[in-house]
Short mmCIF file of C-alpha atoms in Angstrom, two decimals:
data_model
loop_
_atom_site.label_atom_id
_atom_site.label_comp_id
_atom_site.label_asym_id
_atom_site.label_seq_id
_atom_site.Cartn_x
_atom_site.Cartn_y
_atom_site.Cartn_z
CA MET A 1059 -23.56 20.92 73.49
CA LYS A 1060 -21.95 19.44 70.36
CA SER A 1061 -24.12 18.49 67.41
CA SER A 1062 -24.05 15.03 65.85
CA ASN A 1063 -22.56 16.61 62.72
CA ASP A 1064 -19.61 17.83 64.79
CA GLY A 1065 -19.13 14.28 66.07
CA VAL A 1066 -19.21 12.88 62.53
CA SER A 1067 -16.74 15.52 61.29
CA SER A 1068 -14.44 14.82 64.22
CA GLY A 1069 -14.61 11.08 63.53
CA LEU A 1070 -13.85 11.60 59.85
CA LEU A 1071 -10.87 13.83 60.66
CA LYS A 1072 -9.50 11.28 63.14
CA GLY A 1073 -10.02 8.49 60.60
CA ALA A 1074 -8.27 10.49 57.88
CA ALA A 1075 -5.37 11.20 60.25
CA VAL A 1076 -5.04 7.48 61.13
CA LEU A 1077 -5.02 6.48 57.45
CA SER A 1078 -2.51 9.24 56.59
CA VAL A 1079 -0.09 8.12 59.31
CA ALA A 1080 -0.44 4.47 58.23
CA ALA A 1081 0.14 5.42 54.59
CA ILE A 1082 3.29 7.38 55.48
CA ILE A 1083 4.68 4.49 57.58
CA THR A 1084 3.97 1.87 54.90
CA LYS A 1085 5.40 4.03 52.10
CA LEU A 1086 8.47 4.84 54.18
CA LEU A 1087 9.08 1.15 54.93
CA GLY A 1088 8.49 0.24 51.29
CA THR A 1089 10.96 2.85 50.06
CA LEU A 1090 13.70 2.37 52.66
CA GLN A 1091 13.67 -1.45 52.37
CA LYS A 1092 15.34 -1.06 48.97
CA ILE A 1093 18.60 0.03 50.64
CA PRO A 1094 19.26 -3.23 52.57
CA LEU A 1095 17.97 -5.11 49.51
CA GLN A 1096 20.82 -3.67 47.40
CA ASN A 1097 23.39 -3.82 50.22
CA ILE A 1098 22.76 -7.51 50.94
CA GLY A 1099 21.84 -8.81 47.48
CA GLY A 1100 23.91 -6.52 45.24
CA ASP A 1101 22.94 -4.66 42.06
CA GLY A 1102 21.98 -7.84 40.16
CA VAL A 1103 19.35 -8.83 42.75
CA PHE A 1104 18.29 -5.18 43.01
CA GLY A 1105 17.79 -5.04 39.24
CA ILE A 1106 15.71 -8.25 39.11
CA TYR A 1107 13.54 -7.07 42.03
CA ASN A 1108 12.91 -3.63 40.50
CA THR A 1109 12.10 -5.15 37.11
CA VAL A 1110 9.48 -7.53 38.52
CA TYR A 1111 7.93 -5.25 41.17
CA PRO A 1112 6.18 -2.76 38.80
CA PHE A 1113 4.60 -5.70 36.93
CA TYR A 1114 3.42 -7.14 40.26
CA THR A 1115 2.04 -3.71 41.24
CA ILE A 1116 0.03 -3.48 38.02
CA LEU A 1117 -1.50 -6.93 38.63
CA ILE A 1118 -2.36 -5.98 42.24
CA THR A 1119 -4.07 -2.82 40.92
CA LEU A 1120 -6.03 -4.84 38.37
CA ALA A 1121 -6.95 -7.49 40.97
CA THR A 1122 -8.33 -4.92 43.40
CA ALA A 1123 -9.84 -2.97 40.45
CA GLY A 1124 -10.95 0.06 42.48
CA PHE A 1125 -13.24 -2.14 44.59
CA PRO A 1126 -12.02 -1.00 48.07
CA THR A 1127 -13.14 2.57 47.30
CA VAL A 1128 -16.44 1.35 45.86
CA VAL A 1129 -17.07 -1.06 48.77
CA SER A 1130 -16.47 1.85 51.15
CA LYS A 1131 -18.96 4.06 49.25
CA PHE A 1132 -21.70 1.40 48.97
CA VAL A 1133 -21.33 0.21 52.58
CA ALA A 1134 -21.44 3.81 53.87
CA GLU A 1135 -24.69 4.44 51.96
CA ARG A 1136 -26.31 1.27 53.34
CA HIS A 1137 -24.97 1.89 56.84
CA VAL A 1138 -26.94 5.16 57.01
CA LEU A 1139 -30.12 3.14 56.34
CA GLY A 1140 -29.11 0.55 58.96
CA GLY A 1141 -29.25 -2.49 56.65
CA GLU A 1142 -26.79 -5.15 57.82
CA ALA A 1143 -27.93 -7.60 55.11
CA GLU A 1144 -27.40 -5.02 52.36
CA LYS A 1145 -23.91 -4.18 53.66
CA ARG A 1146 -22.97 -7.86 53.75
CA GLU A 1147 -24.26 -8.33 50.20
CA VAL A 1148 -21.91 -5.56 49.00
CA LEU A 1149 -19.00 -7.32 50.72
CA ARG A 1150 -20.03 -10.74 49.37
CA VAL A 1151 -20.20 -9.54 45.75
CA ALA A 1152 -16.96 -7.54 45.98
CA THR A 1153 -15.05 -10.36 47.70
CA GLY A 1154 -16.22 -12.88 45.09
CA VAL A 1155 -15.06 -10.71 42.19
CA MET A 1156 -11.77 -9.80 43.84
CA ALA A 1157 -11.03 -13.42 44.77
CA LEU A 1158 -11.52 -14.44 41.12
CA LEU A 1159 -9.33 -11.57 39.89
CA GLY A 1160 -6.68 -12.44 42.50
CA ILE A 1161 -6.64 -16.11 41.50
CA ALA A 1162 -6.42 -15.15 37.81
CA GLY A 1163 -3.56 -12.71 38.52
CA SER A 1164 -1.71 -15.23 40.68
CA MET A 1165 -2.00 -18.00 38.08
CA THR A 1166 -0.93 -15.59 35.32
CA MET A 1167 2.15 -14.60 37.30
CA TYR A 1168 3.08 -18.15 38.36
CA PHE A 1169 2.35 -20.24 35.27
CA GLY A 1170 3.04 -17.42 32.82
CA ALA A 1171 6.41 -16.54 34.42
CA PRO A 1172 8.55 -18.09 31.60
CA PHE A 1173 6.52 -16.27 28.91
CA ILE A 1174 6.56 -12.95 30.83
CA SER A 1175 10.31 -13.17 31.41
CA ARG A 1176 10.85 -13.75 27.67
CA LEU A 1177 8.58 -10.79 26.93
CA ILE A 1178 10.63 -8.57 29.24
CA GLY A 1179 13.88 -10.01 27.93
CA SER A 1180 15.54 -11.84 30.84
CA SER A 1181 15.37 -15.47 31.98
CA HIS A 1182 16.53 -14.39 35.47
CA LEU A 1183 13.02 -13.16 36.30
CA VAL A 1184 11.14 -16.49 36.43
CA LEU A 1185 11.74 -17.32 40.13
CA ALA A 1186 11.04 -13.73 41.20
CA LEU A 1187 7.72 -13.67 39.33
CA ARG A 1188 6.65 -16.99 40.84
CA SER A 1189 7.67 -15.94 44.36
CA ALA A 1190 5.45 -12.84 44.23
CA ALA A 1191 2.44 -14.69 42.74
CA PRO A 1192 0.90 -15.98 46.04
CA ALA A 1193 0.51 -12.39 47.29
CA LEU A 1194 -2.30 -11.95 44.75
CA LEU A 1195 -4.34 -14.58 46.62
CA PHE A 1196 -4.30 -12.57 49.87
CA ILE A 1197 -4.15 -8.83 49.09
CA PRO A 1198 -7.45 -8.52 47.12
CA LEU A 1199 -9.36 -10.21 50.00
CA SER A 1200 -7.74 -7.84 52.51
CA ALA A 1201 -8.66 -4.89 50.29
CA SER A 1202 -12.40 -5.75 50.21
CA LEU A 1203 -12.56 -6.09 54.01
CA ARG A 1204 -10.65 -2.82 54.45
CA GLY A 1205 -13.17 -1.12 52.18
CA TYR A 1206 -16.01 -2.52 54.32
CA PHE A 1207 -14.60 -1.10 57.54
CA GLN A 1208 -13.84 2.24 55.88
CA GLY A 1209 -17.51 2.40 54.87
CA LEU A 1210 -18.34 2.09 58.58
CA GLN A 1211 -15.87 4.97 59.24
CA ASP A 1212 -13.63 2.57 61.16
CA MET A 1213 -10.14 3.22 59.80
CA MET A 1214 -8.13 1.21 62.35
CA PRO A 1215 -8.43 -2.20 60.58
CA THR A 1216 -7.05 -0.65 57.37
CA ALA A 1217 -4.28 1.25 59.14
CA VAL A 1218 -3.11 -1.61 61.39
CA SER A 1219 -3.29 -4.29 58.67
CA GLN A 1220 -1.38 -2.08 56.19
CA VAL A 1221 1.45 -1.40 58.66
CA ILE A 1222 1.63 -5.08 59.74
CA GLU A 1223 1.60 -6.21 56.11
CA GLN A 1224 4.50 -3.93 55.20
CA ALA A 1225 6.49 -4.73 58.37
CA VAL A 1226 6.18 -8.50 57.81
CA ARG A 1227 7.01 -8.08 54.12
CA VAL A 1228 10.24 -6.20 54.88
CA THR A 1229 11.23 -8.53 57.76
CA VAL A 1230 10.74 -11.73 55.72
CA MET A 1231 12.53 -10.15 52.77
CA ILE A 1232 15.61 -9.25 54.85
CA VAL A 1233 15.73 -12.65 56.62
CA LEU A 1234 15.56 -14.52 53.29
CA LEU A 1235 18.10 -12.16 51.72
CA LEU A 1236 20.58 -12.79 54.53
CA TYR A 1237 20.06 -16.57 54.40
CA LEU A 1238 20.19 -16.95 50.61
CA SER A 1239 23.14 -14.56 50.21
CA GLY A 1240 24.92 -16.46 53.02
CA ILE A 1241 24.74 -19.74 51.10
CA ASP A 1242 25.85 -18.03 47.84
CA ALA A 1243 22.55 -18.68 46.07
CA PRO A 1244 22.31 -17.34 42.48
CA GLU A 1245 20.91 -13.80 42.00
CA SER A 1246 17.62 -15.06 40.57
CA LEU A 1247 16.93 -17.16 43.69
CA VAL A 1248 17.95 -14.35 46.09
CA ALA A 1249 15.59 -11.94 44.26
CA GLY A 1250 12.85 -14.60 44.47
CA GLY A 1251 13.39 -14.76 48.24
CA ALA A 1252 13.08 -10.97 48.45
CA LEU A 1253 9.79 -11.01 46.55
CA ALA A 1254 8.48 -13.89 48.69
CA GLY A 1255 8.23 -11.25 51.41
CA SER A 1256 5.27 -9.77 49.48
CA ALA A 1257 3.33 -13.03 49.85
CA ALA A 1258 4.19 -13.30 53.57
CA GLY A 1259 3.18 -9.67 54.13
CA GLY A 1260 -0.08 -10.15 52.20
CA ALA A 1261 -0.98 -13.19 54.31
CA ALA A 1262 -0.18 -11.29 57.54
CA GLY A 1263 -2.31 -8.31 56.47
CA LEU A 1264 -5.25 -10.62 55.67
CA ILE A 1265 -4.96 -12.38 59.07
CA VAL A 1266 -5.05 -9.01 60.87
CA VAL A 1267 -8.11 -7.75 59.01
CA LEU A 1268 -9.86 -11.13 59.52
CA LEU A 1269 -9.30 -10.78 63.29
CA TYR A 1270 -11.02 -7.39 63.14
CA TRP A 1271 -13.83 -9.01 61.10
CA ARG A 1272 -14.24 -11.72 63.71
CA LYS A 1273 -14.51 -9.10 66.44
CA TYR A 1274 -17.07 -7.17 64.38
CA ASN A 1275 -19.12 -10.33 63.78
CA LYS A 1276 -19.43 -10.95 67.51
CA LYS A 1277 -21.24 -7.61 67.82
CA THR A 1278 -23.78 -8.54 65.13
CA SER A 1279 -27.10 -9.69 66.59
CA LYS A 1280 -28.78 -13.00 65.73
CA ARG A 1281 -31.67 -11.16 64.07
CA GLU A 1282 -29.20 -9.43 61.73
CA TYR A 1283 -27.60 -12.81 60.95
CA ARG A 1284 -31.01 -14.19 59.94
CA ALA A 1285 -31.54 -11.17 57.68
CA VAL A 1286 -28.17 -11.81 56.08
CA ALA A 1287 -29.01 -15.50 55.59
CA ASN A 1288 -32.33 -14.61 53.94
CA GLN A 1289 -30.56 -12.12 51.65
CA THR A 1290 -28.01 -14.70 50.43
CA GLY A 1291 -28.92 -16.51 47.24
CA ASN A 1292 -30.71 -13.64 45.49
CA HIS A 1293 -28.62 -13.92 42.30
CA THR A 1294 -30.61 -11.35 40.30
CA LYS A 1295 -30.05 -8.68 42.93
CA GLY A 1296 -26.38 -9.73 43.22
CA LEU A 1297 -25.81 -9.30 39.47
CA SER A 1298 -27.50 -5.91 39.50
CA LEU A 1299 -25.29 -4.83 42.41
CA LEU A 1300 -22.19 -6.13 40.61
CA ARG A 1301 -23.00 -4.09 37.48
CA GLU A 1302 -23.49 -0.99 39.62
CA MET A 1303 -20.22 -1.57 41.47
CA LEU A 1304 -18.27 -2.16 38.25
CA TYR A 1305 -19.64 1.11 36.85
CA TYR A 1306 -17.89 2.96 39.70
CA ALA A 1307 -14.87 0.65 40.10
CA ILE A 1308 -13.52 0.60 36.53
CA PRO A 1309 -12.79 4.39 36.26
CA VAL A 1310 -11.08 4.28 39.69
CA CYS A 1311 -9.00 1.30 38.54
CA LEU A 1312 -7.96 3.04 35.30
CA ALA A 1313 -6.91 6.15 37.24
CA ALA A 1314 -4.88 4.01 39.69
CA LEU A 1315 -3.17 2.16 36.82
CA ALA A 1316 -1.71 5.42 35.49
CA VAL A 1317 0.56 5.89 38.52
CA PRO A 1318 2.74 2.72 38.24
CA LEU A 1319 2.65 2.80 34.44
CA ILE A 1320 5.87 4.84 34.02
CA SER A 1321 7.77 2.28 36.14
CA LEU A 1322 6.26 -0.50 34.03
CA VAL A 1323 7.68 1.17 30.90
CA ASP A 1324 11.19 0.58 32.29
CA THR A 1325 10.29 -3.05 33.11
CA PHE A 1326 9.39 -3.83 29.49
CA THR A 1327 11.94 -1.64 27.68
CA LEU A 1328 15.16 -1.38 29.72
CA PRO A 1329 16.20 -5.08 29.79
CA ARG A 1330 15.69 -5.48 26.03
CA LEU A 1331 17.38 -2.19 25.15
CA LEU A 1332 20.34 -2.85 27.47
CA THR A 1333 20.82 -6.52 26.48
CA GLU A 1334 22.17 -5.33 23.13
CA SER A 1335 25.37 -4.19 24.92
CA SER A 1336 25.70 -6.86 27.67
CA ASP A 1337 24.57 -10.34 28.80
CA GLU A 1338 21.35 -10.96 30.80
CA LEU A 1339 22.93 -10.80 34.28
CA GLY A 1340 24.98 -7.75 33.29
CA THR A 1341 21.74 -6.12 32.15
CA MET A 1342 20.08 -6.81 35.51
CA ILE A 1343 23.11 -5.26 37.27
CA GLU A 1344 22.73 -2.13 35.11
CA VAL A 1345 19.00 -1.99 35.94
CA GLY A 1346 19.94 -2.27 39.62
CA VAL A 1347 22.40 0.63 39.34
CA TYR A 1348 19.72 2.68 37.54
CA ASN A 1349 17.30 2.06 40.43
CA ARG A 1350 19.71 3.33 43.10
CA GLY A 1351 18.48 6.92 42.82
CA ILE A 1352 14.78 6.14 42.52
CA PRO A 1353 14.03 5.48 46.26
CA LEU A 1354 15.35 8.98 47.08
CA VAL A 1355 12.98 10.58 44.57
CA GLN A 1356 10.17 8.36 45.89
CA LEU A 1357 10.75 9.77 49.39
CA VAL A 1358 10.22 13.29 48.02
CA THR A 1359 7.12 12.18 46.08
CA MET A 1360 5.80 10.40 49.19
CA LEU A 1361 6.20 13.60 51.23
CA ALA A 1362 4.50 15.62 48.49
CA SER A 1363 1.62 13.12 48.19
CA SER A 1364 1.10 13.00 51.97
CA LEU A 1365 1.07 16.81 52.33
CA SER A 1366 -1.01 17.40 49.19
CA VAL A 1367 -3.90 15.40 50.71
CA LEU A 1368 -4.35 18.28 53.20
CA PHE A 1369 -5.56 20.54 50.39
CA ILE A 1370 -8.25 18.20 48.97
CA PRO A 1371 -11.01 18.70 51.62
CA VAL A 1372 -10.26 22.44 51.87
CA LEU A 1373 -10.65 22.94 48.10
CA ALA A 1374 -13.69 20.64 47.92
CA GLU A 1375 -15.43 22.70 50.61
CA MET A 1376 -14.52 26.01 48.89
CA ASN A 1377 -15.73 24.61 45.58
CA LEU A 1378 -19.12 23.73 47.10
CA ARG A 1379 -19.40 27.25 48.54
CA GLY A 1380 -18.35 28.79 45.23
CA ASP A 1381 -15.45 30.60 46.90
CA ARG A 1382 -13.35 31.26 43.77
CA GLU A 1383 -10.97 33.69 45.51
CA GLY A 1384 -10.29 31.20 48.31
CA ILE A 1385 -9.64 28.44 45.74
CA ARG A 1386 -7.23 30.71 43.86
CA LYS A 1387 -5.28 31.59 47.03
CA GLN A 1388 -5.07 28.01 48.31
CA SER A 1389 -4.02 26.70 44.88
CA GLY A 1390 -1.36 29.38 44.54
CA LEU A 1391 -0.03 28.62 48.03
CA ALA A 1392 0.06 24.85 47.39
CA LEU A 1393 1.86 25.27 44.06
CA LYS A 1394 4.42 27.59 45.63
CA TRP A 1395 5.10 25.20 48.54
CA PHE A 1396 5.54 22.10 46.41
CA TRP A 1397 7.55 23.84 43.70
CA LEU A 1398 9.99 25.02 46.40
CA ILE A 1399 10.12 21.57 48.09
CA GLY A 1400 10.67 19.81 44.75
CA LEU A 1401 13.25 22.30 43.48
CA ALA A 1402 15.26 22.17 46.72
CA SER A 1403 15.08 18.35 46.79
CA SER A 1404 16.21 17.96 43.17
CA THR A 1405 19.10 20.39 43.60
CA GLY A 1406 20.22 18.91 46.92
CA LEU A 1407 20.06 15.30 45.66
CA ALA A 1408 21.99 16.22 42.50
CA ILE A 1409 24.78 18.01 44.42
CA LEU A 1410 25.03 15.27 47.08
CA ALA A 1411 24.55 12.34 44.66
CA GLU A 1412 28.08 10.95 45.06
CA PRO A 1413 28.26 10.89 48.91
CA ILE A 1414 24.64 9.67 49.15
CA ASN A 1415 25.39 6.88 46.66
CA ILE A 1416 28.42 5.74 48.68
CA MET A 1417 26.59 6.12 52.01
CA LEU A 1418 23.60 4.02 50.92
CA TYR A 1419 25.11 1.59 48.40
CA GLU A 1420 28.82 1.33 49.40
CA ASP A 1421 30.32 2.66 46.15
CA GLY A 1422 29.88 5.47 43.63
CA THR A 1423 28.74 3.31 40.68
CA GLY A 1424 26.06 5.09 38.67
CA THR A 1425 26.50 8.51 40.33
CA ASN A 1426 26.08 10.35 37.00
CA THR A 1427 22.78 8.55 36.40
CA MET A 1428 21.68 9.33 39.96
CA ILE A 1429 22.32 13.05 39.30
CA TRP A 1430 19.93 12.92 36.33
CA ILE A 1431 17.33 10.94 38.30
CA ALA A 1432 17.47 13.59 41.06
CA TRP A 1433 15.91 16.08 38.63
CA THR A 1434 12.68 14.05 38.49
CA ALA A 1435 11.92 15.06 42.12
CA ALA A 1436 10.73 18.58 41.22
CA PRO A 1437 8.25 17.59 38.45
CA SER A 1438 7.12 14.56 40.51
CA ALA A 1439 6.24 16.86 43.44
CA LEU A 1440 4.29 19.10 41.07
CA VAL A 1441 2.45 16.10 39.59
CA ALA A 1442 1.42 15.04 43.12
CA VAL A 1443 0.12 18.46 44.21
CA THR A 1444 -1.59 19.39 40.92
CA ALA A 1445 -3.38 16.01 40.83
CA ALA A 1446 -4.56 16.53 44.44
CA LEU A 1447 -5.75 20.09 43.73
CA LEU A 1448 -7.61 19.00 40.60
CA GLN A 1449 -9.18 16.16 42.59
CA GLY A 1450 -10.34 18.67 45.22
CA LEU A 1451 -12.01 20.62 42.40
CA GLY A 1452 -13.70 17.44 41.10
CA VAL A 1453 -11.40 16.95 38.08
CA VAL A 1454 -10.30 13.30 38.46
CA ARG A 1455 -9.73 11.80 34.99
CA ALA A 1456 -7.43 14.43 33.46
CA PRO A 1457 -4.41 13.78 35.77
CA ALA A 1458 -4.63 10.03 34.99
CA LEU A 1459 -4.77 10.73 31.24
CA ASN A 1460 -1.79 13.09 31.58
CA LEU A 1461 0.21 10.32 33.28
CA LEU A 1462 -0.73 7.98 30.43
CA ALA A 1463 0.65 10.57 27.99
CA ALA A 1464 3.80 10.79 30.14
CA ALA A 1465 4.19 6.99 29.95
CA ALA A 1466 3.98 7.18 26.15
CA ILE A 1467 6.70 9.88 26.14
CA LYS A 1468 8.86 7.76 28.46
CA THR A 1469 8.50 4.74 26.14
CA ALA A 1470 9.45 6.69 23.01
CA LEU A 1471 12.44 8.39 24.68
CA ASN A 1472 13.69 5.12 26.21
CA VAL A 1473 13.76 3.60 22.72
CA LEU A 1474 15.63 6.63 21.37
CA LEU A 1475 18.06 7.33 24.23
CA VAL A 1476 18.87 4.03 26.01
CA PRO A 1477 20.76 2.44 23.05
CA GLN A 1478 22.91 5.60 22.87
CA LEU A 1479 23.31 6.60 26.53
CA GLY A 1480 22.44 3.45 28.50
CA ILE A 1481 20.72 3.89 31.89
CA THR A 1482 21.46 7.66 31.80
CA GLY A 1483 19.20 7.82 28.74
CA ALA A 1484 16.39 6.19 30.78
CA ALA A 1485 16.90 8.80 33.53
CA ILE A 1486 16.68 11.68 31.01
CA ALA A 1487 13.52 10.08 29.57
CA GLY A 1488 12.07 10.05 33.11
CA ILE A 1489 12.72 13.78 33.55
CA ALA A 1490 10.95 14.53 30.26
CA ALA A 1491 7.97 12.27 31.10
CA TYR A 1492 7.32 13.70 34.57
CA THR A 1493 7.89 17.27 33.34
CA ALA A 1494 5.28 16.71 30.62
CA ALA A 1495 2.75 15.33 33.15
CA ALA A 1496 3.43 18.25 35.53
CA ALA A 1497 3.09 20.81 32.71
CA LEU A 1498 -0.22 19.32 31.49
CA ASN A 1499 -1.66 19.20 35.03
CA LEU A 1500 -0.43 22.70 35.79
CA ALA A 1501 -1.87 24.20 32.59
CA LEU A 1502 -5.28 22.66 33.37
CA LEU A 1503 -5.20 23.78 37.02
CA LEU A 1504 -4.23 27.37 36.16
CA ARG A 1505 -7.17 27.52 33.71
CA GLN A 1506 -9.56 26.02 36.29
CA VAL A 1507 -8.68 28.50 39.06
CA GLN A 1508 -7.78 31.44 36.74
CA LEU A 1509 -4.33 31.85 38.31
CA ARG A 1510 -1.36 33.60 36.66
CA PRO A 1511 1.89 33.15 38.61
CA ARG A 1512 4.43 35.98 38.35
CA LEU A 1513 7.81 35.16 36.77
CA VAL A 1514 9.66 36.72 39.75
CA ASP A 1515 7.86 34.48 42.28
CA ALA A 1516 7.80 31.33 40.13
CA VAL A 1517 11.37 31.38 38.77
CA LEU A 1518 13.71 34.22 39.78
CA ARG A 1519 13.41 34.23 43.57
CA PRO A 1520 13.32 30.40 43.86
CA LEU A 1521 16.44 30.34 41.64
CA ALA A 1522 18.20 32.76 44.01
CA ALA A 1523 17.34 30.53 47.00
CA VAL A 1524 18.59 27.43 45.13
CA LEU A 1525 21.89 29.15 44.22
CA ALA A 1526 22.46 30.14 47.86
CA MET A 1527 21.79 26.54 48.99
CA SER A 1528 24.01 25.11 46.24
CA ALA A 1529 26.94 27.37 47.18
CA ALA A 1530 26.70 26.41 50.86
CA VAL A 1531 26.52 22.65 50.18
CA LEU A 1532 29.35 22.73 47.62
CA LEU A 1533 31.60 24.59 50.09
CA LEU A 1534 30.80 21.97 52.73
CA ARG A 1535 31.68 19.16 50.29
CA LEU A 1536 34.97 20.79 49.29
CA GLY A 1537 35.94 21.31 52.94
CA ALA A 1538 34.99 17.77 53.98
CA ASP A 1539 36.86 16.19 51.04
CA ALA A 1540 40.00 18.21 51.86
CA VAL A 1541 40.08 17.48 55.61
CA LEU A 1542 38.46 14.10 56.27
CA PRO A 1543 39.57 10.61 55.07
CA HIS A 1544 37.56 9.10 52.21
CA GLY A 1545 35.18 6.20 52.87
CA ARG A 1546 31.58 5.33 53.69
CA LEU A 1547 31.69 7.12 57.08
CA LEU A 1548 32.82 10.39 55.42
CA ALA A 1549 30.13 9.96 52.76
CA ALA A 1550 27.47 9.52 55.48
CA LEU A 1551 28.72 12.58 57.39
CA GLU A 1552 28.93 14.66 54.22
CA SER A 1553 25.43 13.59 53.11
CA LEU A 1554 23.67 14.22 56.44
CA LEU A 1555 25.43 17.55 57.12
CA GLY A 1556 24.80 18.56 53.50
CA VAL A 1557 21.06 17.87 53.81
CA LEU A 1558 20.80 19.80 57.11
CA LEU A 1559 22.87 22.76 55.87
CA GLY A 1560 21.11 22.86 52.51
CA ALA A 1561 17.64 22.78 54.11
CA ALA A 1562 18.59 25.52 56.61
CA VAL A 1563 20.13 27.84 53.98
CA PHE A 1564 17.23 27.27 51.55
CA ALA A 1565 14.61 27.94 54.26
CA ALA A 1566 16.44 31.10 55.38
CA ALA A 1567 16.70 32.31 51.75
CA VAL A 1568 12.98 31.66 51.15
CA LEU A 1569 12.02 33.58 54.29
CA ARG A 1570 14.47 36.46 53.70
CA THR A 1571 13.36 36.96 50.10
CA ARG A 1572 9.73 36.79 51.34
CA LEU A 1573 8.90 34.01 48.90
CA LEU A 1574 6.52 32.83 51.63
CA SER A 1575 4.88 35.44 53.84
CA ALA A 1576 3.62 34.92 57.40
CA ALA A 1577 0.04 34.99 56.09
CA GLU A 1578 0.81 32.28 53.51
CA LEU A 1579 2.46 30.10 56.14
CA ALA A 1580 -0.56 30.48 58.43
CA ALA A 1581 -2.91 29.56 55.55
CA LEU A 1582 -1.34 26.12 55.13
CA PRO A 1583 -4.11 23.64 56.13
CA ARG A 1584 -3.81 22.17 59.65
CA ILE A 1585 -0.02 22.55 60.07
CA GLY A 1586 0.40 26.22 59.02
CA PRO A 1587 -0.26 27.98 62.37
CA LYS A 1588 2.04 25.57 64.27
CA LEU A 1589 4.83 26.05 61.71
CA LEU A 1590 4.49 29.83 61.90
CA LYS A 1591 4.65 29.75 65.71
CA ALA A 1592 7.80 27.56 65.62
CA LEU A 1593 9.57 29.87 63.13
CA ARG A 1594 8.77 32.92 65.25
CA ARG A 1595 10.08 31.17 68.35
CA MET A 1596 13.38 30.56 66.50
CA HIS A 1597 13.41 34.24 65.40
CA LEU A 1598 13.43 33.21 61.73
CA LEU A 1599 10.25 35.18 61.02
CA ARG A 1600 8.72 38.29 62.52
#
């Protein structure tokens, strides 16, 4: 007979799996939608969109202010005690605050659009800023309801509403792009249409979560409704609850702000620094070209972030048990995995930058910049895994502070390098910023777990695997260029075959040099045993 604890653990695992899958789908849609955005709208529209979007993301983060996590925590605590009125009071206070923050953010973005565009340094941004503003009226309300359901350990409303929100956002964006481009609308209006998708997606996500709320309400008994009604109006208790919630929400918000801050640095520095050498629209085109390589790096970071989550509960459990040796082994394994994934991704993207650029964006403009941007994949993967490992050990603030330091480095280097090197200077600044954040996180983690990686395992053997992969992919490129006709089809073939060949050669080199042993593969949380079984079936590992 199973215990109730087993049932709770099983429910939590299923809920975590549902949220992980939803997060991967939404991030994948959000990243890949940038390709049709550039293809349909062109680099000017792409530049305007990517200049406005980080600013919009910061306002969304401020508007939600860590409240979904806090709502989830407070509702979960009250759910254990069975108090429906207390749970509803948490939701009422959180929704009120988030609605006010959302309205303030929306009005700032809409009415302040001319001032913000002047601050950034381009008048082409006004329509795009105003088109994204209505999203701030919907998304904070969705976030508070999602937090409520998560507190009840019901992850489906969050997962379904997130996927629907992103799907509607991308669909509306593409429809408006096609229509506005078809009537030869100016770039600023086309970019505004693309960002209007955010408002449509936000509204759709809110409708979905409200439908779940309606269904939940029908299950609530009349006695519970009376208790809720009696609870409402206790302003003193509401203010006390608000203070308590803000105490937890503000640190979460500050940590969340650190992530999009490096992108925001480019929003406020690139247009002004580039305008010195071209007009406003020309500047937006350059920003668009600069952003061509970023979705590829984001895919690697998304993969790293999704996989790194697997290590958090394992490390948290080991930390509670005081299993220092287990923590050391798991941390070492995670670092090795993500260093190899990041290194292979950076090298592969750099070598295949030209065919990938032509395959995705029709021409090779900005290939040199894309090569530099490719080298942010490795430190970005390390930032993701080290932050997750530190979180599992209970160290939450340091990774956020390290990202803030990285943003300061990015700002200083943009100012120094962009006037001299243009968008390539911004790409080099990005490498330095992410490398600094990765190094700071890594140094702290190694001290925490008392781990000392060997030079042979950390550098020499990975370098040998990368050289083998590079040689194979370069030979493929030389052969394809000599035999096949040039064009987008060749670029697509070269890119896809290059990725497959590079991954196969790199994996074979890693296994042959025993960079990862069978025991280390098996120790990978949840997916390790299945991966080991598959490799043995293919006779790649004994």
